[in-house]
XYZ file of C-alpha atoms in Angstrom:
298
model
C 9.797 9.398 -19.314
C 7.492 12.440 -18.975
C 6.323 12.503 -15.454
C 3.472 15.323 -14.472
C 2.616 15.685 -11.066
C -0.862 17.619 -9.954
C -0.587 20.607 -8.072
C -1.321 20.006 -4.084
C -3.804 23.177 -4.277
C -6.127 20.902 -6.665
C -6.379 18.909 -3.448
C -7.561 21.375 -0.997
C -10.613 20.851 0.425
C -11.930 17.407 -0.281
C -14.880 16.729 1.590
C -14.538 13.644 4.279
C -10.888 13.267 3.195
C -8.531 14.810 6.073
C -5.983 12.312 5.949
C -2.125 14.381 5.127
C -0.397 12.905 2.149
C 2.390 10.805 2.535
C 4.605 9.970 -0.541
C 7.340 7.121 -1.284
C 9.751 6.288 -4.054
C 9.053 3.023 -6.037
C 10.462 1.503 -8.953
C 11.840 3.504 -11.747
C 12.188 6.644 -9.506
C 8.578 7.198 -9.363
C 6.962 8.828 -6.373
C 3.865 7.117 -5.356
C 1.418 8.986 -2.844
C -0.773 7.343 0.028
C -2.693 8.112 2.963
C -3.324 6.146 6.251
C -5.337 5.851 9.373
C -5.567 4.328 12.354
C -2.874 3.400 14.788
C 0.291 2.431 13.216
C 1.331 -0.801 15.257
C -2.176 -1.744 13.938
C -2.531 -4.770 11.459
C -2.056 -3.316 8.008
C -4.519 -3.225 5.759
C -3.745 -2.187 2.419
C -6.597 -0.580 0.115
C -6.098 -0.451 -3.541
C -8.444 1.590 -5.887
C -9.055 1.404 -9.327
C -10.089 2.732 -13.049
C -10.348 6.040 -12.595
C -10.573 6.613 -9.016
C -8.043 7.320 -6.129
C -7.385 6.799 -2.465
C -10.301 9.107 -1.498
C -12.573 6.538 -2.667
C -11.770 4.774 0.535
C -12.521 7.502 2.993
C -15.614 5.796 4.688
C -13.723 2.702 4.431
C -11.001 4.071 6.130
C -12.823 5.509 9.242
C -14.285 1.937 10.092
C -10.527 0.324 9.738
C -9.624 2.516 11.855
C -11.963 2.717 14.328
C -11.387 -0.764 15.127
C -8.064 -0.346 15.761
C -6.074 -1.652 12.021
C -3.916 0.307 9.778
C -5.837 1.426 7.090
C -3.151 2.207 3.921
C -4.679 3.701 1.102
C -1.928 4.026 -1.931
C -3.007 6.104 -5.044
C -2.007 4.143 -8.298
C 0.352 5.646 -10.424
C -0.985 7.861 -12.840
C -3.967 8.357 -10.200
C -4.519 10.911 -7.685
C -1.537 12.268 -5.881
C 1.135 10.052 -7.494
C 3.289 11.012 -10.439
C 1.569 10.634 -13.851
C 3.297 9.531 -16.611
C 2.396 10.920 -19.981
C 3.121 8.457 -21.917
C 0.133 5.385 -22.106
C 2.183 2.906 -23.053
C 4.795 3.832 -20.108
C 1.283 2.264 -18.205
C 1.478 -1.844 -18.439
C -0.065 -4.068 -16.247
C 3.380 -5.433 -15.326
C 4.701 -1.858 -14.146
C 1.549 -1.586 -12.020
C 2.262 -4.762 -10.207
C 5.581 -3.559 -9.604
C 5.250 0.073 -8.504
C 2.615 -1.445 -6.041
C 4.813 -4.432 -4.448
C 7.438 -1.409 -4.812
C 5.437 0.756 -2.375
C 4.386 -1.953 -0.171
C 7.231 -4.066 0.732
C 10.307 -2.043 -0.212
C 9.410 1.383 0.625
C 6.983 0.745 3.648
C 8.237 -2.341 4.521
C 4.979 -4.384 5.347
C 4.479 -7.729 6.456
C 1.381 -9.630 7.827
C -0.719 -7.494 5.063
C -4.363 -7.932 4.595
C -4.398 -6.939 1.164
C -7.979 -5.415 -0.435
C -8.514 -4.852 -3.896
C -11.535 -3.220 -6.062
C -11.745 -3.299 -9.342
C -8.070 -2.577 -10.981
C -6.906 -2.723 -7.372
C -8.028 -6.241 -7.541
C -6.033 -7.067 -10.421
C -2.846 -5.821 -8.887
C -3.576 -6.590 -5.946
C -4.412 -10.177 -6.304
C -1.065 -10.584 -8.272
C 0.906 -8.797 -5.880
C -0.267 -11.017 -3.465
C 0.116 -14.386 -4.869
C 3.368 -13.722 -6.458
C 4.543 -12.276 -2.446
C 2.801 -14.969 0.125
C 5.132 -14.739 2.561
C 3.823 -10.849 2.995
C 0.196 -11.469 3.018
C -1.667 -12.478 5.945
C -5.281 -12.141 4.110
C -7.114 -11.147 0.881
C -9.965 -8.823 0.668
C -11.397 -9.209 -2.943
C -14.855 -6.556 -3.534
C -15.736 -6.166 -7.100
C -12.888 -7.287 -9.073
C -11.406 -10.759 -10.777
C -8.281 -11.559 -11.921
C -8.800 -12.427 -15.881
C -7.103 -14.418 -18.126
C -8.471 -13.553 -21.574
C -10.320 -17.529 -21.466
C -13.256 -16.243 -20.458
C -15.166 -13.104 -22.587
C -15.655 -10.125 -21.096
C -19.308 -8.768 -20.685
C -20.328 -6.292 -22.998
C -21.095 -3.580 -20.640
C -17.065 -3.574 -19.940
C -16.623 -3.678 -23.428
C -18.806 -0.232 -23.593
C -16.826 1.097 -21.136
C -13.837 0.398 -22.834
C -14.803 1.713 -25.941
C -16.125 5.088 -24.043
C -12.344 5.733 -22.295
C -10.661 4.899 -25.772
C -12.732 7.302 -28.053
C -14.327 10.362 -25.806
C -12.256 13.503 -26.405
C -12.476 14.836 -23.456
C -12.631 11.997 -20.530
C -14.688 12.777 -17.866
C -13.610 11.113 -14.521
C -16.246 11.856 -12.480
C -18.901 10.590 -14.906
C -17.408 7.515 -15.034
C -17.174 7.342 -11.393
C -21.556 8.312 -10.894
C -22.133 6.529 -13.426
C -21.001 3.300 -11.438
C -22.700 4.020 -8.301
C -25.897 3.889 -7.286
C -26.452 6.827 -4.764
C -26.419 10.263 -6.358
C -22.671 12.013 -5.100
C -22.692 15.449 -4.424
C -21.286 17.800 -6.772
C -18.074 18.458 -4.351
C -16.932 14.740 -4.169
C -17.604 14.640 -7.818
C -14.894 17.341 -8.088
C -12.974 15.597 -5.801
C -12.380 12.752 -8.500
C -11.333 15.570 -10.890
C -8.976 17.093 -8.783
C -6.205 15.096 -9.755
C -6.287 15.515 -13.826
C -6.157 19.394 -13.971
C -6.347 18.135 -18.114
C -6.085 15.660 -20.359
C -2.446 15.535 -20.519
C -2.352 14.206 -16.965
C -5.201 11.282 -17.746
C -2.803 8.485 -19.835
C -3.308 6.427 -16.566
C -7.311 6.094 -16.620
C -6.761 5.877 -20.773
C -4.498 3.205 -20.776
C -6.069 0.533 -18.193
C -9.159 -0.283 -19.560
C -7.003 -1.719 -22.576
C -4.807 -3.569 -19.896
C -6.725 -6.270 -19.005
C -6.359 -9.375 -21.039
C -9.286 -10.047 -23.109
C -7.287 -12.714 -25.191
C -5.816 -15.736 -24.052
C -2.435 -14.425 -25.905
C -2.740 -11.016 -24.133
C 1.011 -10.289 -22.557
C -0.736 -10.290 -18.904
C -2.617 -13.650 -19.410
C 0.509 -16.299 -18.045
C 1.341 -13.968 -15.401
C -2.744 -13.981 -14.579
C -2.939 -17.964 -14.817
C 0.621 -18.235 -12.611
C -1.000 -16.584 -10.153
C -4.941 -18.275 -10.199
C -2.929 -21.333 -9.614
C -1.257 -19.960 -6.390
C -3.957 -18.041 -5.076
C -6.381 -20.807 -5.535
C -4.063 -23.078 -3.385
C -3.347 -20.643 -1.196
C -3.903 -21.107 2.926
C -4.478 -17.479 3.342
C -8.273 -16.718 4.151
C -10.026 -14.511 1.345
C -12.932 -12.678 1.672
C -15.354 -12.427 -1.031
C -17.093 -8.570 -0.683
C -19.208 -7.708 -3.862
C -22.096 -5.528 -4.244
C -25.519 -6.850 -5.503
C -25.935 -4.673 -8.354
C -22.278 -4.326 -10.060
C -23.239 -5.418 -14.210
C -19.133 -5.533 -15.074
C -17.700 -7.568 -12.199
C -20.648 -9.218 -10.391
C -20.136 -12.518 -12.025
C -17.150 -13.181 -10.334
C -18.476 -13.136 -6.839
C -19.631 -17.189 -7.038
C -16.317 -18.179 -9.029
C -13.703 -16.505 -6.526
C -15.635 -18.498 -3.884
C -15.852 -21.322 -4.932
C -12.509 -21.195 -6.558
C -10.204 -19.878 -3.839
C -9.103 -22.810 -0.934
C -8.986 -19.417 1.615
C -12.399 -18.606 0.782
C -13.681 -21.842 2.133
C -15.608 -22.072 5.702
C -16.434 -18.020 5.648
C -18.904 -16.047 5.302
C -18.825 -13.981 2.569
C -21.128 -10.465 2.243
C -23.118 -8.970 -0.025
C -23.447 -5.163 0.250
C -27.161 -4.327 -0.230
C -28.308 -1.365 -2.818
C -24.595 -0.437 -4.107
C -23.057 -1.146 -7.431
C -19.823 -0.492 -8.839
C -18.066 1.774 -6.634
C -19.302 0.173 -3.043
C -17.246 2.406 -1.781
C -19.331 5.187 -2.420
C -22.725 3.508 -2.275
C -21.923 1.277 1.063
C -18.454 2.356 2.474
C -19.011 2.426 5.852
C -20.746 -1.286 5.824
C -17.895 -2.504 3.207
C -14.963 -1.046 6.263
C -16.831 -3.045 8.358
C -17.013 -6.047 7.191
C -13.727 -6.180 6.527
C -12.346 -4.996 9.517
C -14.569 -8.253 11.293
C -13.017 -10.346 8.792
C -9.406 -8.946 9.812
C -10.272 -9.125 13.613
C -11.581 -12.756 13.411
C -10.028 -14.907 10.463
């Protein structure tokens, strides 16, 4: 497998991000990259990004965790930010993403009692990871994502998006990233989502996943997807249902995980006001904290 791996200088300077790199071997020989904060006898909570972001997404998040005394743990995906990039798309399956994560989490860092937050592709892995490893997982955090199955059609503004990552010539990450928030980002945390794809060679992550997600009942990922709906919907873990009010390609999911998960019942579940896609960005100091009262209290 061709592995590329972004120079550290692309990293310097990133604006709100001060958190040193830390980097672990997974599955396959892979080095993944994270970040924490907070104090590390803290309650873990683990913070998964998704298509085409990285761990910086989570900076505001982060500060809040922390400040309340949990340990935030902020992974970058393989093929994302600081972790090794395979060039190959179809080295990138929805399978290997599961693993390399539960790779990180339980074999390399050795976690237990995780509350385990996901956005969108950090959803889907993380919502797998965590109902095919219970015994790991003290809570779920679930904030603009799902968990499909390919039964139900996607809506057509994913299926734009899609077609946008499969075609452009040139992919530009940090479009994609404005153009699913609603605050204007300044032009250096704009570059800060570039930094880790010094060109396209190093972008067959962000290419491949849109195409991962099962859209067909038949789809390779769709039994392991309906496995774990029936565990997680079973599941006496409490789960947290954190969506934005203005998200077009995940929003419908907010009254379905709700209703459908057994955690969910009994809490209260927030909506983040005036943020759409990427809450992070738009509300990630109100999204840290309403997680870290969720962690503190359920």
């Amino acid at each position: 497998m061709d592995i590329l791996r972004t120079p550290e200088e692309r990293f310097a300077d990133l604006p709100g991000f001060p958190y040193e790199p830390r980097h672990a071997e997974v599955t396959g020989g892979l080095r993944m990259a994270y970040v924490e904060a907070g104090p590390q006898d803290g309650p873990p909570v683990v913070l998964l990004h998704g298509e085409p972001s990285w761990s910086f997404l989570y900076r505001h998040v982060m500060r809040e965790l922390a400040a309340a005394g949990l340990r935030a743990i902020a992974p970058d995906l393989i093929g994302f930010g600081r972790s090794d990039k395979p060039a190959d798309p179809a080295a990138h399956t929805y399978a290997a993403h599961v693993e390399w994560t539960r790779s990180l989490l339980f074999d390399a860092l050795g976690l237990k009692d995780v509350t385990v937050a996901g956005q969108d592709w950090g959803g889907l892995i993380g919502l797998r990871v965590a109902a095919e490893h219970p015994a790991n997982i003290a809570r779920i955090v679930a904030a603009n994502t799902g968990l499909p199955t390919g039964d139900i059609p996607m809506p057509d503004v994913w299926h734009r998006f899609r077609d946008t990552v499969r075609k452009a010539p040139v992919l530009d990450v940090a479009r994609l990233v404005q153009a699913g928030c609603r605050t204007k980002l300044p032009p250096e945390v704009l570059a800060a989502y570039d930094a880790p794809f010094p060109d396209e060679s190093y972008k067959a992550g962000p290419r491949a996943m849109p195409g991962l997600v099962p859209i067909t009942p038949d789809d390779p990922a769709a039994p392991a997807n309906r496995a774990a709906w029936t565990i997680l919907t079973t599941l006496d873990k409490p789960f947290l249902v954190a969506f934005s009010d203005s998200d077009p390609i995940t929003g419908g999911m907010a009254p379905v995980l709700r209703k459908s998960m057994r955690g969910a019942a009994g809490l209260r579940h927030p909506v983040i006001k005036g943020a759409g896609h990427f809450l992070q960005e738009d509300a990630g100091a109100e999204l840290g904290r309403q997680i870290a009262v969720f962690v503190t209290s359920a």
